[in-house]
PDB file of C-alpha atoms and ligand atoms in Angstrom:
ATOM      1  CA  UNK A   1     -10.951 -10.344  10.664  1.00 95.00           C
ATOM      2  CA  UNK A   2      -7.500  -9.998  11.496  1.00 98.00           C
ATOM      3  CA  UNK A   3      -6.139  -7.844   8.585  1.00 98.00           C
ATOM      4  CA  UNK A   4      -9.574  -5.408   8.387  1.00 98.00           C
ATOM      5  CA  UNK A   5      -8.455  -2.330   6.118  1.00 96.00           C
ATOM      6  CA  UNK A   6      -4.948  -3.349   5.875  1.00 98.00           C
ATOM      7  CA  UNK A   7      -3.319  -2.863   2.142  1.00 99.00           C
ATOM      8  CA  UNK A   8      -1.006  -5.844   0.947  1.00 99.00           C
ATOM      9  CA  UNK A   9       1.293  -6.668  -1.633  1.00 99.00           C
ATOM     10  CA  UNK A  10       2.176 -10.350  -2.083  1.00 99.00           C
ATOM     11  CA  UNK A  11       4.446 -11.242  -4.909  1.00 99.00           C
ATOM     12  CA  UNK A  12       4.825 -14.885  -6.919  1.00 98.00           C
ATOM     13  CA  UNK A  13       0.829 -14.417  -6.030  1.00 98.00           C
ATOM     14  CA  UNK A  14      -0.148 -16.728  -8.697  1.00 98.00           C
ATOM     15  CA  UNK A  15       0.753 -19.875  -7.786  1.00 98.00           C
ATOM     16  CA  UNK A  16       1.946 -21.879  -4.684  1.00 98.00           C
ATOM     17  CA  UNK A  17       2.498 -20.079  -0.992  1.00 98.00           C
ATOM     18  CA  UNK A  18       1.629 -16.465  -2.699  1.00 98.00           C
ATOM     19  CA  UNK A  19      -1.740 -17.617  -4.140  1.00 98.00           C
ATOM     20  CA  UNK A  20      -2.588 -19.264  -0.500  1.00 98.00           C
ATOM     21  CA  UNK A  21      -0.978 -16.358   1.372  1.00 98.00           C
ATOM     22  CA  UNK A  22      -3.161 -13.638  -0.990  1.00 98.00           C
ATOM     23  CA  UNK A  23      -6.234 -15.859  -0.864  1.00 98.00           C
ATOM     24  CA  UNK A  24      -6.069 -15.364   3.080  1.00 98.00           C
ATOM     25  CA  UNK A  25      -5.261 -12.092   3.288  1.00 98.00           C
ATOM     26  CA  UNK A  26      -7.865 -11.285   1.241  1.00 98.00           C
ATOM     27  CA  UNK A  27     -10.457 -13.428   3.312  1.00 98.00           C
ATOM     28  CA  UNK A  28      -9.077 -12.077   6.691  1.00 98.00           C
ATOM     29  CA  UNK A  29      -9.694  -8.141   5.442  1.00 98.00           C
ATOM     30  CA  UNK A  30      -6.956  -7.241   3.391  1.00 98.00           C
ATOM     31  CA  UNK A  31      -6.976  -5.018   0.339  1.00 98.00           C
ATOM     32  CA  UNK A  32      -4.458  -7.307  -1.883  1.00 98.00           C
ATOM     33  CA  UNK A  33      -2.385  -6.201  -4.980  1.00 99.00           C
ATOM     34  CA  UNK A  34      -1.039  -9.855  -6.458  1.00 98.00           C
ATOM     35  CA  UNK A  35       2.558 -10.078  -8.384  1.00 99.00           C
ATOM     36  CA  UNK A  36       3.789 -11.957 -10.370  1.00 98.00           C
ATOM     37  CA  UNK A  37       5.067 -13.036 -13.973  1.00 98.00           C
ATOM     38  CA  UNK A  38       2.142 -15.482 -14.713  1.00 98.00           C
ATOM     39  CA  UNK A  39      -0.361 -13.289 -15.771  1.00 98.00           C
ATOM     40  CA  UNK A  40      -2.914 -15.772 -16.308  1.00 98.00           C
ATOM     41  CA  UNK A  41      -2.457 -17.570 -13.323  1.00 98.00           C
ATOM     42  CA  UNK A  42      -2.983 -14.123 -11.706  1.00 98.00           C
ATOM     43  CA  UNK A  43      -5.893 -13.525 -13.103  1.00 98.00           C
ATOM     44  CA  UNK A  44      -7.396 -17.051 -11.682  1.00 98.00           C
ATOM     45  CA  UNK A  45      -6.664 -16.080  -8.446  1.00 98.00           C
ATOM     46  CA  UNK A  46      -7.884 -12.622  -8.825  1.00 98.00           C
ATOM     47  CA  UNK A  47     -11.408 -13.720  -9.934  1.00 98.00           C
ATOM     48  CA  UNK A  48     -11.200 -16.292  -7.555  1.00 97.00           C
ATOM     49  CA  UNK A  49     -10.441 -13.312  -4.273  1.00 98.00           C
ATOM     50  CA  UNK A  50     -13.091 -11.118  -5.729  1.00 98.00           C
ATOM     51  CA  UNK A  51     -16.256 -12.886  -7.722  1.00 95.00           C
ATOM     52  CA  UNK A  52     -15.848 -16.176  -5.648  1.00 87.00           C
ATOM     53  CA  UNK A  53     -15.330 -14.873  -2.239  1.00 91.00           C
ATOM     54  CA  UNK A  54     -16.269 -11.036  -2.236  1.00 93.00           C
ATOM     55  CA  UNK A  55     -13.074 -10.273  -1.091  1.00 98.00           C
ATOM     56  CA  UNK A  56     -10.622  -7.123  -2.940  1.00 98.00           C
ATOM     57  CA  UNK A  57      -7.886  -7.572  -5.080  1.00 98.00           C
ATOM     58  CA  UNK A  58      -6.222  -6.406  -8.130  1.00 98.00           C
ATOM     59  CA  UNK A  59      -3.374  -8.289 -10.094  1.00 98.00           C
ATOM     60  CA  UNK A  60      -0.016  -6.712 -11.672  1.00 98.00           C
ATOM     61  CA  UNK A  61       2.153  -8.284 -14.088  1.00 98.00           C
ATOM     62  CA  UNK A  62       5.722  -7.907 -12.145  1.00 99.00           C
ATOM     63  CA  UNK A  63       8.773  -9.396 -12.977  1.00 99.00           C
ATOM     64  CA  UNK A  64      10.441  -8.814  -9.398  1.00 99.00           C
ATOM     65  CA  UNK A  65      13.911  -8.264 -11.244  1.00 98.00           C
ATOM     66  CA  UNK A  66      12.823  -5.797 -12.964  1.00 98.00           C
ATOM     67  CA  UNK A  67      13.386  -2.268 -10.927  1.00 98.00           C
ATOM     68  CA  UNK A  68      10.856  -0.325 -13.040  1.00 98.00           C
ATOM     69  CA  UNK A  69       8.567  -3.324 -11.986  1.00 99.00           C
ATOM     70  CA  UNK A  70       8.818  -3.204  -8.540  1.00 98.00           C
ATOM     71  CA  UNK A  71       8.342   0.423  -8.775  1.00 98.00           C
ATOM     72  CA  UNK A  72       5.149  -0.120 -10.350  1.00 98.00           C
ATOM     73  CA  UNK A  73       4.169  -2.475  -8.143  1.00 99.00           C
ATOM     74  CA  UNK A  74       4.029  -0.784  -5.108  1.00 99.00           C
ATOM     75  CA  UNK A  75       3.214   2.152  -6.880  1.00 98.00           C
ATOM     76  CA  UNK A  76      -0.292   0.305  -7.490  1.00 98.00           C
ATOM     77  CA  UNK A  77      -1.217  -0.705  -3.905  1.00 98.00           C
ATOM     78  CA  UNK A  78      -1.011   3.222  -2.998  1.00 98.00           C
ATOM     79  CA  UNK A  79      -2.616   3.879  -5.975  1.00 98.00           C
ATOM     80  CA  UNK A  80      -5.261   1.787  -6.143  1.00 98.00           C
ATOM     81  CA  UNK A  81      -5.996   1.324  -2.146  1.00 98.00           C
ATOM     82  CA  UNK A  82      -4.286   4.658  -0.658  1.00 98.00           C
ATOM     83  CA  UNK A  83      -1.054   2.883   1.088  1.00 98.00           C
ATOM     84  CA  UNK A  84       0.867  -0.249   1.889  1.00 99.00           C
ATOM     85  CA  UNK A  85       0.573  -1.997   5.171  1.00 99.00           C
ATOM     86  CA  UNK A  86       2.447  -5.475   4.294  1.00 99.00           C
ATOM     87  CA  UNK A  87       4.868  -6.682   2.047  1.00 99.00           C
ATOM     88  CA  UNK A  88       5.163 -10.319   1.295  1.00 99.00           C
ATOM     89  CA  UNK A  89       8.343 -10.832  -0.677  1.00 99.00           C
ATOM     90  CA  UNK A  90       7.597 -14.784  -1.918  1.00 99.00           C
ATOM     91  CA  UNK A  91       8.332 -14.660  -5.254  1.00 98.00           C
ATOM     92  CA  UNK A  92      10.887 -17.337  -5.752  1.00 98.00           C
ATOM     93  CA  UNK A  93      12.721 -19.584  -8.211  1.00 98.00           C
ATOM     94  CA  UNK A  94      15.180 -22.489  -7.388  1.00 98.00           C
ATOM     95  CA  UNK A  95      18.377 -23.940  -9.111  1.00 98.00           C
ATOM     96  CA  UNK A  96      19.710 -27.091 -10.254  1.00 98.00           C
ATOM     97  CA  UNK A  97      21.306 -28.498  -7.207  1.00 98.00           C
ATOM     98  CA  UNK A  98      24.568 -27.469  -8.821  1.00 98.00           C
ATOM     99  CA  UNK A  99      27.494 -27.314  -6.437  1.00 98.00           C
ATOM    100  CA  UNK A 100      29.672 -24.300  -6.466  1.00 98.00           C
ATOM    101  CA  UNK A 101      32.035 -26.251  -9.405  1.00 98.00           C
ATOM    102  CA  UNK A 102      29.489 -26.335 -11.431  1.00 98.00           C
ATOM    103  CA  UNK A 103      27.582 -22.975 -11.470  1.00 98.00           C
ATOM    104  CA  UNK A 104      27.169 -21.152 -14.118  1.00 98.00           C
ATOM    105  CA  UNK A 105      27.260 -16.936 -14.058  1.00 98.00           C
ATOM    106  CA  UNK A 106      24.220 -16.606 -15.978  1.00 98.00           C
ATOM    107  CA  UNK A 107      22.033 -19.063 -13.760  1.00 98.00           C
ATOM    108  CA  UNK A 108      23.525 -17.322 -10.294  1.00 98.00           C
ATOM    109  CA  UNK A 109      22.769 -13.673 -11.653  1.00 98.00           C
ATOM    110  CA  UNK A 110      19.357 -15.258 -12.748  1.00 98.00           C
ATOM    111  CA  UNK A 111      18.830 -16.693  -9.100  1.00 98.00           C
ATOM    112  CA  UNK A 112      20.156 -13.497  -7.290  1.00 98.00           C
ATOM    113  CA  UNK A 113      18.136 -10.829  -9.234  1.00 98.00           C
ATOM    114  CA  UNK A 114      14.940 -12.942  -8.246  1.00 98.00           C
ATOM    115  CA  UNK A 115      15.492 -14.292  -5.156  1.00 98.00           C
ATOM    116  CA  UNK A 116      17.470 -11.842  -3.730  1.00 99.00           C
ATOM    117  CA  UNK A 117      17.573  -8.169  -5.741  1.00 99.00           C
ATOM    118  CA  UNK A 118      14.082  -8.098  -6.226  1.00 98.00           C
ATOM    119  CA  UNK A 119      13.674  -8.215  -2.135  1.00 99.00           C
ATOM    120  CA  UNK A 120      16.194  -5.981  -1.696  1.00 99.00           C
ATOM    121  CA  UNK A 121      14.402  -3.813  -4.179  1.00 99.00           C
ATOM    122  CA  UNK A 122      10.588  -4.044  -2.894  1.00 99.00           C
ATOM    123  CA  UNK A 123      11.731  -3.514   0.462  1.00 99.00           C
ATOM    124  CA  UNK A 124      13.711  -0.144  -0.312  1.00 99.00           C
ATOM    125  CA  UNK A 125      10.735   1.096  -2.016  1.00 98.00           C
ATOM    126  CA  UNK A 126       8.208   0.482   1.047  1.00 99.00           C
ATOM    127  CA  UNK A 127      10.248   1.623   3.726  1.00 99.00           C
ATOM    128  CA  UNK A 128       9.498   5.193   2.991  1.00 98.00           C
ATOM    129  CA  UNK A 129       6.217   4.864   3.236  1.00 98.00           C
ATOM    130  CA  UNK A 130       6.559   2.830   6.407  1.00 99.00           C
ATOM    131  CA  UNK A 131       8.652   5.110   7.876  1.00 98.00           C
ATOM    132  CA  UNK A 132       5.963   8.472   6.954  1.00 98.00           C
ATOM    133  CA  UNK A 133       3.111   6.335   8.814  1.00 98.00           C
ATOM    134  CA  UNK A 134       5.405   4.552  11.120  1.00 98.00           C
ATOM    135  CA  UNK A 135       3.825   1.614  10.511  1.00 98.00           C
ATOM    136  CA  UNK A 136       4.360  -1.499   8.702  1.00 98.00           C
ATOM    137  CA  UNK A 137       5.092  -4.840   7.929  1.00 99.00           C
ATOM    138  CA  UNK A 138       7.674  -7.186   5.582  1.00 99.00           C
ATOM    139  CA  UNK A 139       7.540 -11.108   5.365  1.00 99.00           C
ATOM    140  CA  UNK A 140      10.161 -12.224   3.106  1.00 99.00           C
ATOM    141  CA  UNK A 141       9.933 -16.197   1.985  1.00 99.00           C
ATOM    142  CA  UNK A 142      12.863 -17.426   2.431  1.00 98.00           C
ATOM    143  CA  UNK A 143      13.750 -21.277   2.893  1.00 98.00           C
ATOM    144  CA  UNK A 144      15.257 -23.938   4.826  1.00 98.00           C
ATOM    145  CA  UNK A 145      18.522 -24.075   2.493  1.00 98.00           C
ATOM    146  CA  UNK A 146      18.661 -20.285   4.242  1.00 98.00           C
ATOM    147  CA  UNK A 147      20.126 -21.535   6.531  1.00 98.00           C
ATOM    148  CA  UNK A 148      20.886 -25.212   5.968  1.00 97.00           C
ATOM    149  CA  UNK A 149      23.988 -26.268   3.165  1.00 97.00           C
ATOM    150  CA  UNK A 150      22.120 -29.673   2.170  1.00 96.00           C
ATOM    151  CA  UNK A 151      18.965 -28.829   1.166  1.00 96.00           C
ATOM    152  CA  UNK A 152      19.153 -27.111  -2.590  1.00 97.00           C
ATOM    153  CA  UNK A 153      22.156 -26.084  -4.904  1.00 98.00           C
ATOM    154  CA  UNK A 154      24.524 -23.374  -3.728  1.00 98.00           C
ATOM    155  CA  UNK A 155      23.130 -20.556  -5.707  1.00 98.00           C
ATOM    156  CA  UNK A 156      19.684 -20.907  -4.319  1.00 98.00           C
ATOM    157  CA  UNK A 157      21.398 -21.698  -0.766  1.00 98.00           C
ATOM    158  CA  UNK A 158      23.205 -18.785  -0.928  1.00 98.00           C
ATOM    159  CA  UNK A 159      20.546 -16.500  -2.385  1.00 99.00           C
ATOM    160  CA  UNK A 160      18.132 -17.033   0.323  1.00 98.00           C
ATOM    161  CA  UNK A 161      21.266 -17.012   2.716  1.00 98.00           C
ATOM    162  CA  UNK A 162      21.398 -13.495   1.661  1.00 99.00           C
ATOM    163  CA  UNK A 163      17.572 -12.729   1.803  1.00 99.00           C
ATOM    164  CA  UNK A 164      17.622 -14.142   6.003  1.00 99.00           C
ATOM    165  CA  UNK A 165      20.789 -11.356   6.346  1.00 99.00           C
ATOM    166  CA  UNK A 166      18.494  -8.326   4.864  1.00 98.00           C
ATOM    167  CA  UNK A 167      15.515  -9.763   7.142  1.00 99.00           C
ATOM    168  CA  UNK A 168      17.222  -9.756   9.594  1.00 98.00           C
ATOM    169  CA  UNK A 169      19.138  -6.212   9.445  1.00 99.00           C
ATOM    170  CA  UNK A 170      15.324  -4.314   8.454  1.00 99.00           C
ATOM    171  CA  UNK A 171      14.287  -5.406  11.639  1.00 99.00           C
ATOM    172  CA  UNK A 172      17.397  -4.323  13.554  1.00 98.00           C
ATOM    173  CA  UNK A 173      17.369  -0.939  11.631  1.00 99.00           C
ATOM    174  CA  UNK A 174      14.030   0.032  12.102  1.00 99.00           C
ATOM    175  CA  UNK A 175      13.415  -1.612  14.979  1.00 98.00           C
ATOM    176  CA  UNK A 176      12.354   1.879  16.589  1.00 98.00           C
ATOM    177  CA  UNK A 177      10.063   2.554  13.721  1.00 98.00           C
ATOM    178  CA  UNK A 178       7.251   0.695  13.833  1.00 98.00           C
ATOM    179  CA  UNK A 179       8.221  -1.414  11.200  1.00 99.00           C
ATOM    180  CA  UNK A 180       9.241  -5.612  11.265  1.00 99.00           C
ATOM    181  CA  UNK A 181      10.826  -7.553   9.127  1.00 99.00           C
ATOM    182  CA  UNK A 182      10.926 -11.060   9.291  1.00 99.00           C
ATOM    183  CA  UNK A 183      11.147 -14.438   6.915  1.00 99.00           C
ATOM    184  CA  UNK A 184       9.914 -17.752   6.764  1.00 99.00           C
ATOM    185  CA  UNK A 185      11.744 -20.785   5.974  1.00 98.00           C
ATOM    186  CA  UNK A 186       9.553 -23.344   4.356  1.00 98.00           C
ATOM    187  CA  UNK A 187      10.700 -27.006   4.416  1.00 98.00           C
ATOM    188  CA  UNK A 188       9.281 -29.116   1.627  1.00 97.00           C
ATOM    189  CA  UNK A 189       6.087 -27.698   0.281  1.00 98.00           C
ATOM    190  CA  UNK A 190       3.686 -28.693  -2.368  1.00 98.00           C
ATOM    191  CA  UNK A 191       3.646 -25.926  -4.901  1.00 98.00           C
ATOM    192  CA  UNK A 192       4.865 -25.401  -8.677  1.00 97.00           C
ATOM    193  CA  UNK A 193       8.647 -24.504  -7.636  1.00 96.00           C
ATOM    194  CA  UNK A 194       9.457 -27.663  -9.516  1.00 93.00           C
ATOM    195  CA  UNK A 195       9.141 -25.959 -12.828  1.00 93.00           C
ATOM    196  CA  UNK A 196      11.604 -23.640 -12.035  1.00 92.00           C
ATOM    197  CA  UNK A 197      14.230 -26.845 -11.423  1.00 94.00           C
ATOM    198  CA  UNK A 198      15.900 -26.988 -14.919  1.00 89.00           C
ATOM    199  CA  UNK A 199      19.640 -29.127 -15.932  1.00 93.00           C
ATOM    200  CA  UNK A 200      19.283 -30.585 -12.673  1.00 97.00           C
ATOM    201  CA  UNK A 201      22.631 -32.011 -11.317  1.00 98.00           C
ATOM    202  CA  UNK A 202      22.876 -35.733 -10.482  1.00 98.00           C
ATOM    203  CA  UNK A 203      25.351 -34.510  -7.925  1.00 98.00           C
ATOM    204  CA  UNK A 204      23.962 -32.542  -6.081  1.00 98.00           C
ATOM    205  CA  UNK A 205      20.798 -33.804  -6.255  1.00 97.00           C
ATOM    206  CA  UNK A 206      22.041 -37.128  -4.518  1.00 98.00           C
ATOM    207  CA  UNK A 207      23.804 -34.495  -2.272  1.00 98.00           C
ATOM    208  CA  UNK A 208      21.093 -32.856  -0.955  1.00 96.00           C
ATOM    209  CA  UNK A 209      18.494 -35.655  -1.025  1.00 95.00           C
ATOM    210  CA  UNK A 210      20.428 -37.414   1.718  1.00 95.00           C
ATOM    211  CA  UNK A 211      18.709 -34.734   3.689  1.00 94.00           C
ATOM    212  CA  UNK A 212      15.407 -34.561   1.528  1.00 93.00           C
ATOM    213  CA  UNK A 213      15.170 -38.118   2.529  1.00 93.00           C
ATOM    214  CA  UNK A 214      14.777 -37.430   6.406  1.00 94.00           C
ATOM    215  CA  UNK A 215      11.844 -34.839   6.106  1.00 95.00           C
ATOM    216  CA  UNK A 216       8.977 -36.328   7.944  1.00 95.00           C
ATOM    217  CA  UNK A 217       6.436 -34.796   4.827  1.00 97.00           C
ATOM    218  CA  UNK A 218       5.963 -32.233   2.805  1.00 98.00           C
ATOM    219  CA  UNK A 219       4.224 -29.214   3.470  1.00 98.00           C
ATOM    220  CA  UNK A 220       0.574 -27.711   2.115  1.00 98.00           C
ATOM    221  CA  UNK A 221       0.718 -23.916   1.006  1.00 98.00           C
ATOM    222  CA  UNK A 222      -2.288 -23.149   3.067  1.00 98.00           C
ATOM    223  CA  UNK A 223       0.203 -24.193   5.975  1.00 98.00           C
ATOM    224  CA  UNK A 224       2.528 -21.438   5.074  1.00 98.00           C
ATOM    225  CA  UNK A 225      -0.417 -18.498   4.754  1.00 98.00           C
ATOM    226  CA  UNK A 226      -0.993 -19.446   8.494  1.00 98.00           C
ATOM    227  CA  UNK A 227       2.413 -18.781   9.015  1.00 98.00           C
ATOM    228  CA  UNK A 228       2.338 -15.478   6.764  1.00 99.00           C
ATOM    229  CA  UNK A 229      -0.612 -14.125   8.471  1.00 99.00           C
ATOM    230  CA  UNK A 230       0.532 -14.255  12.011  1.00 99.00           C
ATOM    231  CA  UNK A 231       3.342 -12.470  10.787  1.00 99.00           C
ATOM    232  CA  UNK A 232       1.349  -9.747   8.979  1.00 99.00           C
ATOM    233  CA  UNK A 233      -1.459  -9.421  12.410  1.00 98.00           C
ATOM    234  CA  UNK A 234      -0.793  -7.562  15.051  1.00 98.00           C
ATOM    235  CA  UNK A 235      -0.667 -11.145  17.058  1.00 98.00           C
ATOM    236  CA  UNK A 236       3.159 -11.114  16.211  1.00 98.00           C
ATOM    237  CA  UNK A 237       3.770  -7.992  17.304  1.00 98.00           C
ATOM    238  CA  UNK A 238       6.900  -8.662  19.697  1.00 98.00           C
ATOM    239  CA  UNK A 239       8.192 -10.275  16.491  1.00 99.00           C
ATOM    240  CA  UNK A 240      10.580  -8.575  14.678  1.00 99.00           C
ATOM    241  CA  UNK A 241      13.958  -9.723  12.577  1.00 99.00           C
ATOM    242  CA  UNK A 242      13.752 -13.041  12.595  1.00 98.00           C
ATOM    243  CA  UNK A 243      13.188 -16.405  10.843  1.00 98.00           C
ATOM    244  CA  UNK A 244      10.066 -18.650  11.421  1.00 98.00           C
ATOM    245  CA  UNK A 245      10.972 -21.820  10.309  1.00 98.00           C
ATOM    246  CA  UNK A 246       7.999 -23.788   9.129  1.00 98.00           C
ATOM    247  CA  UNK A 247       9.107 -27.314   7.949  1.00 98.00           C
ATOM    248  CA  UNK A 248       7.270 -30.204  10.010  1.00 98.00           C
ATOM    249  CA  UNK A 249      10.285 -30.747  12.061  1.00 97.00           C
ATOM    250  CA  UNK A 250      12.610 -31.721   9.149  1.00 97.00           C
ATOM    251  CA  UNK A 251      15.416 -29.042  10.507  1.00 97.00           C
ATOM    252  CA  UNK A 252      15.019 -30.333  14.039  1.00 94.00           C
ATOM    253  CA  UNK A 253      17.314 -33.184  12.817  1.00 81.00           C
ATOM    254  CA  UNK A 254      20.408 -31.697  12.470  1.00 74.00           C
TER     255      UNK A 254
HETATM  256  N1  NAD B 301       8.051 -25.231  -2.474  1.00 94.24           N
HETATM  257  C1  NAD B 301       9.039 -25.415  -1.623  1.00 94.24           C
HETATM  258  O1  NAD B 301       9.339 -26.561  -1.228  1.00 94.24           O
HETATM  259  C2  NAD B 301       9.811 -24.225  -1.077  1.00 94.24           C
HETATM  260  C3  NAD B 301      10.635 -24.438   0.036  1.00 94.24           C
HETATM  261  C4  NAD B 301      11.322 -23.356   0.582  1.00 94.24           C
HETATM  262  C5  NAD B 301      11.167 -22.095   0.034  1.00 94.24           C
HETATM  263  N2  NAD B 301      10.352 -21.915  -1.054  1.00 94.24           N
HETATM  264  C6  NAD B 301      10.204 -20.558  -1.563  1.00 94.24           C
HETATM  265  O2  NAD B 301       8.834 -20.214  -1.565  1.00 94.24           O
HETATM  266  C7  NAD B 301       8.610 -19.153  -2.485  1.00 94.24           C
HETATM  267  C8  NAD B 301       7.340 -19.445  -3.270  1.00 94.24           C
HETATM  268  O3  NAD B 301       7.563 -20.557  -4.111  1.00 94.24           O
HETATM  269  P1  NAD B 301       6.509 -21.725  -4.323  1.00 94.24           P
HETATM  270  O4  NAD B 301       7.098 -22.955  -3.746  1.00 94.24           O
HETATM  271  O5  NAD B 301       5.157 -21.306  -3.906  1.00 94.24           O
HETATM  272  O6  NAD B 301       6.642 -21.909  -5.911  1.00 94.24           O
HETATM  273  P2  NAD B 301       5.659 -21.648  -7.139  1.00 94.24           P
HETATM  274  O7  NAD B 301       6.510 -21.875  -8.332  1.00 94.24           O
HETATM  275  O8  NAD B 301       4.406 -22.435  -6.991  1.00 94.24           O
HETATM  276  O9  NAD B 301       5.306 -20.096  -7.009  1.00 94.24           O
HETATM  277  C9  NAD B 301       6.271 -19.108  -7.262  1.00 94.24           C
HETATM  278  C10 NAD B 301       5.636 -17.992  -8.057  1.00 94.24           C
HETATM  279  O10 NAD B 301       6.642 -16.990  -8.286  1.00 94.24           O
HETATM  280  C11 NAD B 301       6.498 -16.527  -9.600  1.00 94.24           C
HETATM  281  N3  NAD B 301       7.766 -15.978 -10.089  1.00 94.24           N
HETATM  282  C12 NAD B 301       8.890 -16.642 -10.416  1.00 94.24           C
HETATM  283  N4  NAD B 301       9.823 -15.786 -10.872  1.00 94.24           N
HETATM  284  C13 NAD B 301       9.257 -14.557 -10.845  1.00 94.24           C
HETATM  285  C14 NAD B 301       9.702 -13.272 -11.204  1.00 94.24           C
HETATM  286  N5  NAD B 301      10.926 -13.064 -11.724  1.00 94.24           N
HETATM  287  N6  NAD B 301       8.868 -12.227 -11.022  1.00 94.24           N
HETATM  288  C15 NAD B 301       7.618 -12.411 -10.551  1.00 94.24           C
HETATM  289  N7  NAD B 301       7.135 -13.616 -10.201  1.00 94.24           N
HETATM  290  C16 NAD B 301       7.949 -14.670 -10.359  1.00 94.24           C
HETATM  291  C17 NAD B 301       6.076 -17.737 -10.414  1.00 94.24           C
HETATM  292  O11 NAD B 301       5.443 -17.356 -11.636  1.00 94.24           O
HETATM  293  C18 NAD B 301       5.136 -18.428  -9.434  1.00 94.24           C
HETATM  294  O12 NAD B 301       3.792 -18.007  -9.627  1.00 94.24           O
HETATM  295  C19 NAD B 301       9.887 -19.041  -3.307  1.00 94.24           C
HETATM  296  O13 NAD B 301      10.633 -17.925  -2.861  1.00 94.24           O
HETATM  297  C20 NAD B 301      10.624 -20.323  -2.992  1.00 94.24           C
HETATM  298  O14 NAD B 301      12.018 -20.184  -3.128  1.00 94.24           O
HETATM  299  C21 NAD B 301       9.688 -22.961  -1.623  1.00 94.24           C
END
């Protein structure tokens, strides 16, 4: 097993890439504390880690903009299982396609306390504990429109903009502590996220799905976990501070 004893946190666990990613973890070794706001959908995958597949897990109700939250959360994985090895930041929500005229301050603060706080957040709270064991692991989800313009409104663009920047300055920082730090850029991927779409904007919709339009498919979450948990192993261990982008090829277009 390639995560044997390790201690994981995986937020927006109950649905989507963080129920595939947790799922995996859990069946390659991990010890996996689940977060998210869904508390029932936690609990599904919960039962489904531990009575289903003899695997450990425990789920926390975590809204990652929340500091006291966050606090909590991590709190819980050295609680409950001693320490924390790996930190999967995935909790995410999108926007409405709108284009910077048409943003509203509500839906960007919205957008940037989950998307982008909330990383900023869990990560501040681990490093200690990385850096006392000098040891450890982050994974941040971000997305294609992290570095694309065409693929989602400018909030969300922007937010996970921001989330590749702090990926990428963990790893440079503590490059020389045993710690990495890097993100993954899904293309397209079969999940929920669609619930989180809401007002969408004709405009930008018809914007970005000039570029929606040339992505060869869309994605399966289990595709992602693979992704996640090379990340996590020590099989990616030269890799530190970047952005694996994981998208069928859509981004090789442009
Ligand atoms: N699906 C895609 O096409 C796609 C593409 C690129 C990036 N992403 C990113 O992938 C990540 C995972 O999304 P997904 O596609 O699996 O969607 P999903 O909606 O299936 O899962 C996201 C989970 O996050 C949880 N969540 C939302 N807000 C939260 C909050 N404030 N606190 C705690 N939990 C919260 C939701 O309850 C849900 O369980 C997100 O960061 C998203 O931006 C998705």
């Amino acid at each position: 097993m390639r995560l044997e004893g390790k201690v994981a946190v995986v937020t927006g666990a109950a649905s989507g890439m963080g129920k595939s990613i947790a799922e995996l973890y859990a069946k390659e070794g991990a010890k996996v504390v689940l977060a998210d706001l869904n508390v029932e959908g936690l609990q599904q995958v919960v039962e489904e880690i531990t009575s289903n597949r003899g695997g450990t897990a425990k789920a926390v109700k975590v809204n990652v903009s929340e500091a006291a939250d966050i606090e909590n959360m991590i709190d819980t994985a050295v609680n409950e299982y001693g320490t924390l090895d790996i930190l999967v930041n995935n909790a995410g929500i999108m926007d409405g396609f709108e284009p910077v005229g048409d943003i509203t301050d509500e839906k960007w603060d919205l957008l940037f306390d989950v998307n982008t706080k909330g990383v900023m957040r869990a990560m501040r709270k681990a490093i200690p504990i990385f850096l006392e064991k000098e040891s450890g692991v982050i994974i941040n989800t971000a997305s294609t429109g992290g570095f694309s313009g065409a693929h989602a409104g400018a909030t969300y663009g922007a937010s996970k903009h921001a989330v590749i920047g702090l990926t990428k300055n963990t790893g440079f920082m503590y490059a020389k502590k045993g710690i990495r730090c890097n993100a993954i850029a899904p293309g397209s991927v079969e999940t929920n996220i669609g619930s989180s779409m809401l007002n969408i904007n004709q405009f930008g919709m018809e914007r970005a799905g000039l570029t929606h339009a040339v992505s060869p498919r869309i994605g399966k979450p289990e595709e992602l976990a693979k992704a996640a948990l090379f990340l996590a192993s020590d099989e990616s261990s030269f890799v530190n501070g970047t952005v694996i982008t994981v998208d069928g090829g859509w981004t090789a277009a442009f």
